[in-house]
Coordinates of C-alpha atoms in Angstrom, one line a residue:
Chain A
M1 CA -102.6 -381.0 -74.7
A2 CA -106.3 -381.1 -74.9
V3 CA -107.2 -378.2 -72.6
D4 CA -110.7 -377.7 -71.0
L5 CA -111.5 -374.0 -71.3
L6 CA -114.3 -374.4 -69.1
G7 CA -112.9 -376.7 -66.3
G8 CA -112.9 -374.4 -63.1
D9 CA -114.6 -372.1 -60.5
D10 CA -112.8 -369.3 -62.8
A11 CA -113.0 -370.7 -66.1
P12 CA -112.6 -369.6 -68.7
D13 CA -110.3 -366.8 -67.9
V14 CA -107.8 -368.3 -65.4
V15 CA -107.1 -371.2 -68.0
V16 CA -107.2 -369.0 -70.8
D17 CA -104.0 -367.4 -69.1
G18 CA -102.7 -370.6 -68.0
A19 CA -102.9 -372.0 -71.6
L20 CA -100.8 -368.7 -72.6
R21 CA -98.6 -369.0 -69.8
A22 CA -97.5 -373.0 -70.8
V23 CA -97.5 -372.3 -74.6
R24 CA -94.5 -369.9 -73.9
A25 CA -92.6 -371.9 -71.4
D26 CA -92.6 -374.6 -73.5
P27 CA -91.5 -373.9 -77.4
D28 CA -92.6 -377.6 -77.9
L29 CA -96.3 -377.4 -77.0
H30 CA -98.8 -377.7 -78.7
L31 CA -101.9 -377.0 -77.2
L32 CA -106.0 -378.1 -78.6
L33 CA -108.1 -375.5 -76.4
V34 CA -111.8 -377.3 -76.1
G35 CA -114.3 -374.6 -75.5
P36 CA -116.3 -371.7 -76.3
T37 CA -114.6 -369.7 -79.5
K38 CA -114.7 -366.3 -77.8
A39 CA -112.4 -367.6 -74.8
A40 CA -109.9 -369.1 -77.3
G41 CA -109.7 -366.3 -79.6
V42 CA -108.6 -364.2 -76.6
L43 CA -105.5 -366.5 -75.9
V44 CA -104.6 -366.6 -79.8
S45 CA -104.7 -362.9 -80.2
A46 CA -102.3 -362.6 -77.3
L47 CA -99.7 -364.7 -79.0
D48 CA -97.2 -364.0 -81.6
P49 CA -97.7 -365.8 -84.8
A50 CA -94.9 -368.7 -84.2
Q51 CA -97.1 -369.2 -81.0
R52 CA -100.6 -369.3 -82.6
A53 CA -99.3 -371.9 -84.8
R54 CA -99.3 -374.5 -82.2
V55 CA -102.7 -373.3 -80.7
T56 CA -105.4 -375.2 -82.2
L57 CA -109.4 -374.5 -81.1
R58 CA -112.2 -377.1 -81.1
P59 CA -115.5 -375.5 -80.6
A60 CA -117.2 -376.6 -77.7
R61 CA -120.1 -375.0 -75.6
T62 CA -121.0 -376.5 -72.3
A63 CA -119.2 -376.8 -68.9
V64 CA -119.9 -379.5 -66.4
D65 CA -122.0 -377.6 -63.7
M66 CA -120.1 -377.9 -60.1
A67 CA -123.1 -379.2 -58.2
A68 CA -124.8 -381.4 -60.9
D69 CA -125.8 -384.7 -61.2
L70 CA -123.2 -386.9 -63.0
T71 CA -126.3 -388.8 -64.7
T72 CA -127.8 -385.9 -65.9
A73 CA -125.0 -383.9 -67.0
R74 CA -124.9 -382.8 -71.0
A75 CA -123.0 -385.0 -73.0
D76 CA -121.8 -382.4 -75.5
T77 CA -119.4 -380.8 -72.4
T78 CA -115.4 -379.4 -73.0
V79 CA -114.4 -382.2 -70.8
R80 CA -115.9 -385.2 -73.1
A81 CA -115.1 -383.1 -75.9
A82 CA -111.0 -382.7 -74.9
V83 CA -111.5 -387.3 -74.1
A84 CA -113.1 -387.7 -77.6
A85 CA -109.8 -386.1 -79.4
V86 CA -107.3 -388.0 -77.4
R87 CA -109.4 -390.8 -78.5
T88 CA -109.5 -390.1 -82.1
G89 CA -106.0 -389.0 -82.1
Q90 CA -106.3 -385.4 -82.4
A91 CA -104.3 -384.6 -79.1
D92 CA -102.5 -387.1 -76.6
A93 CA -103.3 -385.9 -73.2
V94 CA -106.3 -384.5 -71.5
V95 CA -105.9 -381.3 -68.9
S96 CA -109.2 -380.0 -66.9
A97 CA -109.9 -378.5 -64.2
G98 CA -113.6 -379.3 -63.8
S99 CA -116.1 -381.4 -62.2
T100 CA -113.4 -384.5 -60.8
G101 CA -116.0 -386.6 -60.9
A102 CA -117.2 -385.6 -64.3
T103 CA -113.3 -385.5 -65.9
V104 CA -113.1 -389.4 -64.2
A105 CA -116.3 -390.5 -65.6
A106 CA -115.5 -389.2 -69.3
A107 CA -111.9 -390.7 -69.3
A108 CA -113.3 -394.0 -67.7
L109 CA -116.1 -393.7 -70.7
G110 CA -113.9 -392.4 -73.4
L111 CA -110.4 -393.9 -73.0
G112 CA -111.1 -397.2 -70.9
R113 CA -109.7 -398.5 -68.1
W114 CA -106.5 -400.5 -66.9
P115 CA -107.1 -404.2 -66.7
D116 CA -107.8 -404.8 -62.8
T117 CA -108.7 -401.4 -62.7
R118 CA -112.1 -400.5 -61.5
R119 CA -112.0 -397.5 -59.5
P120 CA -109.0 -395.0 -60.6
A121 CA -106.9 -392.9 -58.7
L122 CA -105.7 -389.4 -59.0
A123 CA -101.9 -389.3 -58.0
A124 CA -100.6 -385.9 -56.5
T125 CA -96.9 -385.5 -56.2
L126 CA -95.5 -383.4 -53.3
P127 CA -91.7 -382.4 -52.8
G128 CA -90.6 -384.4 -49.5
T129 CA -87.2 -384.2 -47.4
S130 CA -85.6 -386.6 -49.4
G131 CA -87.4 -386.7 -52.7
P132 CA -90.9 -387.0 -54.1
V133 CA -94.0 -388.3 -52.5
V134 CA -97.1 -389.7 -54.4
L135 CA -100.3 -389.5 -52.7
L136 CA -103.2 -391.7 -53.6
D137 CA -106.0 -391.4 -54.3
V138 CA -106.6 -387.4 -53.8
G139 CA -110.2 -387.8 -55.1
G140 CA -110.3 -389.9 -57.9
S141 CA -112.9 -392.1 -56.4
M142 CA -115.0 -391.5 -52.7
E143 CA -115.6 -394.6 -51.5
S144 CA -112.3 -396.3 -51.5
G145 CA -112.6 -400.3 -49.8
P146 CA -109.3 -402.5 -49.3
T147 CA -109.4 -404.3 -52.5
T148 CA -109.4 -400.4 -53.8
L149 CA -106.2 -399.2 -51.3
T150 CA -104.4 -402.4 -52.7
R151 CA -104.6 -402.0 -56.5
H152 CA -104.0 -398.2 -55.7
A153 CA -100.9 -398.9 -54.1
V154 CA -100.0 -400.9 -57.1
L155 CA -100.9 -397.9 -59.6
G156 CA -98.4 -395.4 -57.3
A157 CA -95.5 -397.6 -57.3
A158 CA -95.4 -398.1 -61.2
Y159 CA -96.6 -394.5 -61.0
A160 CA -93.2 -393.4 -59.0
A161 CA -91.2 -395.5 -60.5
I162 CA -91.9 -394.3 -64.6
S163 CA -92.7 -390.7 -63.7
H164 CA -90.3 -389.4 -60.5
D165 CA -87.4 -392.1 -61.8
L166 CA -87.8 -393.6 -58.2
V167 CA -85.8 -396.8 -57.7
A168 CA -87.8 -399.8 -55.1
P169 CA -90.1 -396.8 -53.9
R170 CA -91.5 -397.7 -50.7
V171 CA -95.3 -397.8 -50.0
G172 CA -96.9 -397.1 -46.9
L173 CA -100.9 -397.1 -46.0
L174 CA -102.3 -394.0 -44.2
S175 CA -103.1 -394.4 -40.8
V176 CA -103.7 -392.9 -37.7
G177 CA -100.7 -394.6 -36.4
T178 CA -97.7 -396.8 -37.0
E179 CA -98.7 -400.0 -35.0
P180 CA -100.3 -402.5 -37.1
G181 CA -103.8 -402.8 -36.6
K182 CA -104.2 -399.2 -36.3
G183 CA -107.0 -397.4 -38.4
D184 CA -110.3 -398.0 -39.1
R185 CA -112.1 -401.2 -40.5
S186 CA -111.2 -400.4 -44.3
R187 CA -107.1 -400.1 -43.4
R188 CA -107.1 -403.1 -41.0
L189 CA -108.6 -405.1 -44.0
A190 CA -106.4 -403.6 -46.4
E191 CA -103.0 -404.7 -44.3
P192 CA -103.1 -408.2 -44.8
L193 CA -103.8 -407.7 -49.0
L194 CA -100.7 -405.2 -49.0
S195 CA -98.3 -407.0 -47.3
A196 CA -99.4 -410.1 -49.7
V197 CA -99.5 -408.2 -52.7
E198 CA -97.0 -408.1 -55.3
L199 CA -95.9 -404.7 -56.2
P200 CA -93.7 -403.7 -59.5
A201 CA -90.8 -401.9 -59.8
D202 CA -89.5 -403.6 -56.9
A203 CA -91.4 -401.4 -54.2
R204 CA -91.9 -402.7 -51.5
Y205 CA -95.0 -402.0 -48.7
V206 CA -93.4 -400.8 -45.3
G207 CA -96.7 -400.6 -43.1
L208 CA -98.9 -398.2 -42.1
V209 CA -97.4 -394.4 -42.2
E210 CA -99.2 -391.2 -40.7
G211 CA -100.2 -387.6 -41.9
Y212 CA -96.9 -386.3 -41.4
D213 CA -95.4 -388.9 -43.8
V214 CA -97.3 -387.3 -46.2
C215 CA -95.4 -384.0 -45.9
L216 CA -92.0 -384.9 -44.8
G217 CA -91.4 -388.4 -47.1
T218 CA -89.1 -389.9 -44.3
R219 CA -91.1 -393.2 -44.3
A220 CA -92.6 -393.6 -47.6
D221 CA -92.4 -392.8 -51.5
V222 CA -96.4 -393.4 -52.0
V223 CA -98.7 -392.8 -49.4
V224 CA -102.1 -394.8 -50.4
T225 CA -105.6 -393.6 -49.3
D226 CA -108.9 -393.3 -50.0
G227 CA -110.1 -390.1 -52.1
F228 CA -112.2 -388.6 -49.5
T229 CA -109.2 -389.0 -46.9
G230 CA -106.2 -387.6 -49.6
N231 CA -108.6 -384.9 -51.2
V232 CA -109.2 -383.2 -47.6
L233 CA -105.5 -384.0 -46.5
L234 CA -104.5 -382.1 -49.8
K235 CA -106.3 -378.9 -49.3
A236 CA -105.0 -378.9 -45.4
I237 CA -101.2 -379.1 -46.1
E238 CA -102.2 -376.0 -48.6
G239 CA -103.8 -374.5 -46.1
A240 CA -101.0 -374.5 -43.8
Y241 CA -98.5 -373.3 -46.0
A242 CA -100.7 -370.3 -46.5
M243 CA -100.6 -369.9 -42.9
A244 CA -97.0 -370.6 -42.7
G245 CA -96.6 -367.7 -44.9
G246 CA -95.8 -369.8 -48.2
P247 CA -94.7 -373.2 -49.4
P248 CA -91.0 -374.7 -48.4
P249 CA -88.8 -373.4 -51.1
D250 CA -89.3 -377.0 -53.1
G251 CA -92.7 -376.3 -53.7
G252 CA -95.7 -376.7 -51.5
A253 CA -99.2 -379.2 -51.8
P254 CA -99.7 -379.7 -55.9
R255 CA -102.8 -378.3 -57.6
A256 CA -102.7 -380.9 -60.6
A257 CA -102.7 -384.5 -60.1
A258 CA -102.5 -387.7 -63.0
L259 CA -105.1 -390.2 -63.2
L260 CA -104.4 -393.6 -63.0
G261 CA -105.9 -396.2 -64.2
V262 CA -107.4 -395.2 -67.5
A263 CA -106.0 -395.7 -70.9
G264 CA -104.8 -392.5 -71.8
T265 CA -103.4 -389.0 -70.5
V266 CA -105.2 -387.2 -68.2
V267 CA -104.1 -384.5 -65.4
V268 CA -106.9 -383.0 -63.2
C269 CA -106.5 -379.4 -62.0
H270 CA -107.6 -378.2 -58.8
G271 CA -111.0 -376.4 -58.9
A272 CA -110.0 -373.4 -57.9
A273 CA -106.7 -373.3 -59.9
R274 CA -104.7 -370.3 -60.7
P275 CA -103.1 -369.8 -63.8
A276 CA -100.0 -371.0 -62.7
D277 CA -101.4 -374.2 -61.7
I278 CA -103.2 -374.4 -65.0
A279 CA -99.7 -374.1 -66.8
S280 CA -98.1 -376.5 -64.3
G281 CA -101.0 -378.9 -64.9
I282 CA -100.3 -378.6 -68.5
A283 CA -96.1 -379.0 -68.4
L284 CA -97.6 -382.3 -66.1
A285 CA -99.4 -383.8 -68.4
A286 CA -96.9 -383.4 -71.5
H287 CA -94.2 -384.4 -68.9
L288 CA -96.1 -387.4 -68.6
W289 CA -97.1 -387.8 -72.5
R290 CA -93.1 -387.4 -73.2
R291 CA -91.8 -390.5 -71.2
A292 CA -95.0 -392.4 -72.1
A293 CA -95.9 -392.7 -68.8
T294 CA -99.4 -394.3 -69.3
D295 CA -98.0 -396.8 -71.8
R296 CA -94.9 -397.8 -69.3
V297 CA -97.2 -398.0 -66.2
A298 CA -99.4 -400.3 -68.1
A299 CA -96.5 -402.3 -69.3
L300 CA -94.9 -402.8 -66.1
L301 CA -98.6 -403.7 -64.7
A302 CA -99.0 -406.2 -67.1
A303 CA -95.3 -407.6 -66.5
D304 CA -95.8 -407.7 -63.4
R305 CA -99.0 -410.4 -63.7
I306 CA -100.8 -408.8 -61.0
D307 CA -103.5 -411.0 -59.3
R308 CA -106.9 -410.6 -60.8
T309 CA -108.1 -411.2 -57.6
T310 CA -107.5 -408.1 -56.3
D311 CA -110.3 -406.8 -58.8
T312 CA -112.8 -408.1 -56.3
E313 CA -113.8 -405.5 -53.8
V314 CA -114.1 -407.0 -50.0
R315 CA -117.6 -405.9 -48.6
T316 CA -116.7 -403.8 -45.4
S317 CA -119.9 -404.3 -43.6
Chain B
M1 CA -104.5 -382.8 -12.6
A2 CA -104.0 -386.8 -12.8
V3 CA -101.1 -387.3 -14.7
D4 CA -100.5 -390.4 -16.5
L5 CA -96.8 -391.0 -16.2
L6 CA -96.3 -394.0 -18.4
G7 CA -98.3 -392.6 -21.2
G8 CA -96.4 -392.0 -24.6
D9 CA -93.6 -392.9 -26.9
D10 CA -90.8 -391.2 -24.7
A11 CA -92.8 -392.3 -21.2
P12 CA -92.1 -391.9 -18.4
D13 CA -89.5 -389.2 -18.8
V14 CA -90.8 -387.1 -21.4
V15 CA -94.1 -386.6 -19.1
V16 CA -91.6 -386.0 -16.0
D17 CA -90.1 -383.4 -18.1
G18 CA -93.6 -382.2 -19.3
A19 CA -95.0 -382.2 -15.6
L20 CA -92.5 -380.1 -14.2
R21 CA -92.8 -377.7 -16.7
A22 CA -96.4 -377.1 -15.6
V23 CA -96.4 -377.4 -12.1
R24 CA -93.8 -374.5 -12.3
A25 CA -95.2 -372.4 -15.1
D26 CA -98.4 -372.5 -13.0
P27 CA -98.4 -371.5 -9.0
D28 CA -102.3 -373.3 -8.8
L29 CA -101.4 -376.4 -10.1
H30 CA -101.2 -379.5 -8.4
L31 CA -100.7 -383.0 -9.8
L32 CA -101.5 -386.4 -9.1
L33 CA -98.7 -388.3 -10.4
V34 CA -99.5 -391.8 -11.4
G35 CA -97.3 -394.0 -12.6
P36 CA -93.9 -395.8 -11.3
T37 CA -92.3 -394.3 -7.8
K38 CA -88.5 -393.9 -9.1
A39 CA -89.9 -392.0 -12.1
A40 CA -91.9 -389.9 -10.1
G41 CA -89.0 -389.3 -7.6
V42 CA -87.0 -388.1 -10.3
L43 CA -89.7 -385.2 -11.1
V44 CA -89.9 -384.1 -6.9
S45 CA -86.6 -383.9 -6.3
A46 CA -85.6 -381.3 -9.1
L47 CA -88.6 -379.2 -7.4
D48 CA -88.5 -376.8 -4.8
P49 CA -90.0 -377.5 -1.2
A50 CA -92.8 -375.2 -2.1
Q51 CA -93.4 -376.8 -5.8
R52 CA -93.0 -380.0 -4.3
A53 CA -96.0 -379.4 -2.0
R54 CA -97.9 -379.7 -5.0
V55 CA -97.0 -383.1 -5.8
T56 CA -99.0 -386.0 -5.3
L57 CA -97.5 -389.5 -6.1
R58 CA -100.1 -392.6 -6.6
P59 CA -98.3 -395.7 -7.2
A60 CA -99.0 -397.6 -10.6
R61 CA -96.9 -399.9 -13.0
T62 CA -98.6 -401.2 -16.3
A63 CA -98.7 -398.9 -19.2
V64 CA -100.8 -399.7 -22.1
D65 CA -98.3 -401.1 -24.4
M66 CA -100.0 -399.2 -28.0
A67 CA -100.3 -402.0 -30.0
A68 CA -102.2 -404.0 -27.3
D69 CA -105.7 -405.3 -28.3
L70 CA -107.7 -403.1 -25.8
T71 CA -109.3 -406.3 -24.5
T72 CA -106.6 -408.1 -23.4
A73 CA -105.2 -404.7 -22.1
R74 CA -104.3 -405.1 -18.1
A75 CA -107.2 -403.3 -15.9
D76 CA -104.2 -402.0 -13.6
T77 CA -102.9 -399.3 -16.1
T78 CA -102.1 -396.2 -15.5
V79 CA -104.9 -394.4 -17.4
R80 CA -107.3 -396.4 -15.6
A81 CA -105.7 -395.4 -12.6
A82 CA -105.8 -391.7 -13.2
V83 CA -109.4 -392.0 -14.3
A84 CA -110.2 -393.5 -11.1
A85 CA -108.6 -390.6 -9.0
V86 CA -111.1 -388.2 -11.2
R87 CA -114.1 -391.0 -9.8
T88 CA -113.2 -390.9 -6.3
G89 CA -112.6 -387.1 -6.2
Q90 CA -108.9 -387.4 -5.5
A91 CA -108.1 -385.5 -8.7
D92 CA -109.6 -383.0 -11.3
A93 CA -109.3 -384.1 -14.9
V94 CA -106.8 -386.6 -16.6
V95 CA -103.7 -385.8 -18.5
S96 CA -102.7 -389.1 -21.1
A97 CA -100.3 -389.2 -23.8
G98 CA -101.0 -393.3 -24.0
S99 CA -102.9 -394.7 -26.0
T100 CA -105.9 -392.8 -27.2
G101 CA -108.4 -395.8 -27.8
A102 CA -107.1 -397.3 -24.2
T103 CA -108.0 -393.7 -22.8
V104 CA -111.1 -393.2 -24.2
A105 CA -111.9 -396.6 -23.3
A106 CA -111.2 -396.3 -19.5
A107 CA -112.7 -392.8 -19.5
A108 CA -116.3 -393.9 -21.0
L109 CA -116.0 -397.0 -18.3
G110 CA -114.8 -395.0 -15.3
L111 CA -116.6 -391.4 -16.0
G112 CA -119.6 -392.7 -17.7
R113 CA -120.8 -391.2 -21.1
W114 CA -123.1 -387.9 -21.8
P115 CA -126.7 -388.7 -22.6
D116 CA -127.3 -389.3 -26.6
T117 CA -123.5 -389.7 -27.0
R118 CA -122.2 -393.0 -28.4
R119 CA -119.0 -392.1 -29.3
P120 CA -116.7 -390.0 -27.7
A121 CA -114.7 -387.3 -30.2
L122 CA -111.2 -385.4 -29.3
A123 CA -111.5 -382.1 -30.0
A124 CA -108.2 -380.1 -31.4
T125 CA -108.0 -376.2 -31.5
L126 CA -106.0 -374.6 -34.1
P127 CA -105.2 -371.1 -34.4
G128 CA -107.0 -369.7 -37.7
T129 CA -106.8 -366.5 -39.3
S130 CA -109.7 -364.8 -37.1
G131 CA -109.8 -367.1 -34.3
P132 CA -109.5 -370.5 -33.2
V133 CA -110.5 -373.6 -35.1
V134 CA -111.9 -376.2 -33.2
L135 CA -111.4 -379.7 -35.4
L136 CA -113.1 -382.6 -34.1
D137 CA -112.8 -385.9 -34.3
V138 CA -109.6 -386.2 -34.3
G139 CA -108.8 -390.0 -33.1
G140 CA -111.4 -390.6 -30.3
S141 CA -113.8 -392.8 -32.4
M142 CA -112.1 -394.4 -35.6
E143 CA -116.2 -395.2 -37.4
S144 CA -118.2 -392.4 -37.4
G145 CA -121.4 -392.7 -39.3
P146 CA -123.4 -389.6 -40.6
T147 CA -125.4 -389.3 -36.8
T148 CA -122.2 -389.4 -34.9
L149 CA -121.0 -386.6 -37.0
T150 CA -124.0 -384.9 -35.8
R151 CA -123.4 -385.5 -33.1
H152 CA -119.8 -384.0 -33.1
A153 CA -121.4 -380.9 -34.5
V154 CA -123.6 -380.5 -31.7
L155 CA -120.7 -381.2 -28.8
G156 CA -118.2 -379.2 -30.8
A157 CA -120.2 -376.0 -31.2
A158 CA -121.0 -376.5 -27.3
Y159 CA -117.5 -376.8 -26.7
A160 CA -116.3 -373.8 -28.7
A161 CA -118.6 -371.6 -27.3
I162 CA -117.7 -372.4 -23.5
S163 CA -114.3 -373.5 -23.8
H164 CA -112.8 -370.4 -26.2
D165 CA -115.8 -368.2 -26.0
L166 CA -116.5 -368.3 -29.8
V167 CA -120.1 -366.5 -29.8
A168 CA -123.1 -368.3 -32.3
P169 CA -120.3 -370.5 -33.8
R170 CA -120.2 -371.4 -37.2
V171 CA -120.1 -375.7 -38.1
G172 CA -118.8 -376.8 -40.9
L173 CA -118.9 -380.4 -42.0
L174 CA -115.6 -381.4 -43.9
S175 CA -115.5 -382.8 -47.4
V176 CA -114.0 -382.3 -50.5
G177 CA -115.5 -379.6 -52.0
T178 CA -118.4 -376.8 -50.7
E179 CA -121.1 -377.5 -53.0
P180 CA -123.8 -379.6 -51.5
G181 CA -123.8 -383.9 -52.2
K182 CA -119.9 -383.4 -52.4
G183 CA -118.1 -385.9 -50.3
D184 CA -118.2 -390.0 -49.8
R185 CA -121.8 -391.7 -48.6
S186 CA -121.4 -390.7 -45.2
R187 CA -121.3 -386.5 -45.9
R188 CA -124.3 -387.4 -48.1
L189 CA -126.3 -389.1 -45.3
A190 CA -125.0 -386.3 -42.6
E191 CA -125.6 -383.3 -44.5
P192 CA -129.7 -383.5 -44.2
L193 CA -129.0 -384.4 -40.4
L194 CA -126.9 -381.0 -39.7
S195 CA -129.5 -378.9 -41.5
A196 CA -131.8 -380.3 -39.4
V197 CA -130.6 -380.6 -35.7
E198 CA -130.3 -378.1 -33.2
L199 CA -127.1 -376.7 -32.4
P200 CA -125.9 -375.3 -29.3
A201 CA -124.9 -372.0 -28.4
D202 CA -126.5 -369.9 -30.9
A203 CA -124.3 -372.2 -33.6
R204 CA -125.2 -372.8 -36.8
Y205 CA -124.4 -375.2 -39.4
V206 CA -122.8 -373.2 -42.8
G207 CA -122.6 -376.4 -44.9
L208 CA -119.6 -378.2 -45.8
V209 CA -115.9 -377.1 -45.8
E210 CA -112.6 -378.0 -47.3
G211 CA -109.4 -378.9 -45.8
Y212 CA -107.8 -375.5 -45.9
D213 CA -110.6 -374.6 -43.8
V214 CA -109.2 -376.3 -40.7
C215 CA -106.0 -374.3 -41.2
L216 CA -107.2 -370.6 -42.3
G217 CA -111.0 -371.1 -40.4
T218 CA -112.4 -368.8 -42.5
R219 CA -115.4 -370.3 -43.4
A220 CA -115.9 -372.2 -40.2
D221 CA -114.8 -372.0 -36.1
V222 CA -116.0 -375.8 -36.2
V223 CA -114.8 -378.3 -38.6
V224 CA -116.4 -381.9 -38.4
T225 CA -115.3 -384.9 -39.2
D226 CA -114.4 -388.5 -38.4
G227 CA -111.7 -389.6 -36.0
F228 CA -109.8 -391.0 -39.3
T229 CA -109.8 -388.2 -41.6
G230 CA -109.4 -385.4 -38.3
N231 CA -106.5 -387.3 -37.4
V232 CA -104.2 -387.7 -40.1
L233 CA -105.6 -383.9 -41.1
L234 CA -104.4 -382.7 -37.8
K235 CA -100.5 -385.2 -38.6
A236 CA -100.4 -383.7 -41.5
I237 CA -101.0 -379.8 -41.0
E238 CA -98.3 -380.6 -38.6
G239 CA -95.8 -382.0 -41.0
A240 CA -96.9 -378.9 -43.2
Y241 CA -95.5 -376.6 -41.0
A242 CA -92.5 -378.9 -40.3
M243 CA -91.4 -378.5 -43.5
A244 CA -92.4 -375.0 -44.1
G245 CA -89.8 -374.1 -41.5
G246 CA -91.8 -373.8 -38.0
P247 CA -95.2 -373.2 -37.3
P248 CA -97.1 -369.3 -38.0
P249 CA -96.4 -367.0 -35.1
D250 CA -100.0 -367.9 -33.2
G251 CA -99.4 -371.4 -33.1
G252 CA -99.1 -374.2 -35.4
A253 CA -101.0 -378.0 -35.1
P254 CA -101.4 -378.9 -31.7
R255 CA -100.6 -381.9 -29.6
A256 CA -103.2 -382.2 -27.3
A257 CA -106.9 -382.6 -27.7
A258 CA -110.0 -382.4 -25.1
L259 CA -112.3 -385.5 -25.0
L260 CA -116.1 -384.5 -25.6
G261 CA -118.8 -386.6 -24.5
V262 CA -117.3 -388.2 -21.4
A263 CA -118.6 -387.0 -17.8
G264 CA -114.9 -385.6 -16.6
T265 CA -112.2 -383.5 -17.9
V266 CA -110.0 -385.9 -19.8
V267 CA -106.8 -384.6 -22.1
V268 CA -105.2 -386.9 -24.4
C269 CA -102.0 -386.1 -25.6
H270 CA -100.0 -386.8 -29.1
G271 CA -98.0 -390.4 -28.4
A272 CA -94.9 -388.6 -29.8
A273 CA -96.0 -385.6 -27.2
R274 CA -92.2 -383.6 -26.5
P275 CA -92.2 -382.2 -22.5
A276 CA -94.2 -378.9 -24.0
D277 CA -97.0 -380.9 -25.4
I278 CA -97.4 -382.6 -22.2
A279 CA -96.8 -379.2 -20.4
S280 CA -99.7 -377.7 -22.9
G281 CA -101.9 -380.5 -22.4
I282 CA -102.0 -380.3 -18.7
A283 CA -102.7 -376.8 -19.2
L284 CA -105.9 -377.3 -21.3
A285 CA -106.7 -379.5 -18.8
A286 CA -106.5 -376.7 -15.8
H287 CA -108.1 -374.4 -18.1
L288 CA -111.1 -376.9 -18.7
W289 CA -111.4 -377.5 -15.6
R290 CA -111.2 -374.0 -13.8
R291 CA -114.0 -372.8 -16.5
A292 CA -116.0 -375.7 -15.4
A293 CA -116.2 -376.8 -19.0
T294 CA -117.5 -380.2 -18.6
D295 CA -120.3 -379.0 -16.4
R296 CA -121.2 -376.2 -18.4
V297 CA -120.8 -377.8 -22.1
A298 CA -123.2 -380.6 -20.6
A299 CA -125.9 -378.3 -18.9
L300 CA -125.8 -376.6 -22.4
L301 CA -126.5 -379.8 -24.2
A302 CA -129.4 -380.7 -22.0
A303 CA -130.9 -377.2 -21.8
D304 CA -131.0 -376.9 -25.6
R305 CA -133.3 -380.4 -25.4
I306 CA -131.1 -382.4 -28.3
D307 CA -133.6 -384.6 -30.0
R308 CA -132.7 -388.4 -28.4
T309 CA -133.6 -389.8 -31.9
T310 CA -130.3 -388.4 -33.4
D311 CA -128.6 -391.6 -31.0
T312 CA -129.4 -394.2 -33.4
E313 CA -126.6 -394.9 -35.4
V314 CA -127.8 -394.6 -39.7
R315 CA -126.5 -397.7 -41.1
T316 CA -124.6 -396.6 -44.2
S317 CA -124.2 -399.4 -46.4

């Protein structure tokens, strides 16, 4: 697992702490720490010799500035170095709490995108009342038209089946009501596409769902929305659990999400991630890699012969 | 208070029950019940004579079908009759749990819109850690471009000052990060407009805020977003509180919201409102009317001489 030591608001300290927890929690885990030697040295010296043998260092110095324009970001960032390590076979997955945009760009450029997938999606899994609920996109792309929403429904269904063993997942489109036609222009244009698209893993489109369904999961196992709405929604749920005195026993809003649509295992952690969040992001990456989730999702999509015409973004204006 | 007896998923029973609670809770409250005679009769017969004297009936038969195309909706709906009662001075405010779109359309048509306000906004108030947080728009309009977001910031600031006695409210724009430039195209275009606009009531624009801030209120007292995002957000917060075993002691996600931008007091309740939600919607309408909130907000906006050029919607594509 290639870990971006400089990603996140409180990097590298929080990332180092999280990586340390992950190494201790999982005896089969090997980490490739990508970042400054000094920060990594603190981690390595805190481990016992057996744990130390499972940690490798790859020096890289420049973090992505959260506010930087992506086009001017320097090429030698830690997240790009982590992606390069996966491309060259030195690592199996990337974990970063850095700028989501920079991670998505680095992964799409360095690992390639899946066929028919122009815009990668971040999928977060919340605990519902009767099983996991996959919410996507939670920030992989900011502008999601009807065709992107439809493609993300396909990706989410395959991911739910492979990653969470969900059988025939129910896929819903997030909107402001459940009656057909509710929502903004993008949702109204997406509804007929979603009704017509062939979903993998025996998934079925169940229509429009509402905000509660993201938390409860009563109507759908996979909830599709645009990256802007998904991101603010996930953080609002986190805020609500904080106000309520803590998340429910099965867990609250996740602070790590899987990037779907790129040819590799990439996990994005929350910029304000705490050590436990980094550790859970590393654990998620390990889980996905051990099930060969990326390859199996890609195979599922190829087998279902998704219509390539869905890759043409419909203009909504 | 004109109450739409046929608005809501479980109307008229739930609305009748809620109106009954409101009459009993507030000895100064008079209700004009707009709907079928039979449903209203059940309510009136359950009251004691003194309470009965505070209830008037206005027969109207047709509810708005939640799925109906607004242009084909029949003119004699209960919500239109309730709005007409305000226009003619028979009532001071409208409360409906019916279709939001139909209520907004009826109110805009029947009462008129404020100057410079093309799209009315629904404002919901959540309890934050250090005071109320006003979230708008939670569904008044589905398509909110940068100029609408800016206008809603002005409305929200005035509403927070008048309705909640907030002094110099902090106004934030909801986005996916706090660094300038974070978000989709609409948010990026709104940022310079918000930085330049003159806000009423000594309010100040504090920049971008995130999903948590809606619940916690640490960064802003007024959070501005588009009606689609605000609506799904509010319902997700409600779902999170349900998952966490109930809302915090100070209250959870409100199920009644004030309509801003029309020349009258209008409160929209959640379509799935329970009797307590209807009662709190009626109480909110009474609170707003007693403070003359609509007139005072309108006066505040006129006094601040908001630049009329902000009424021209910027094309975002």
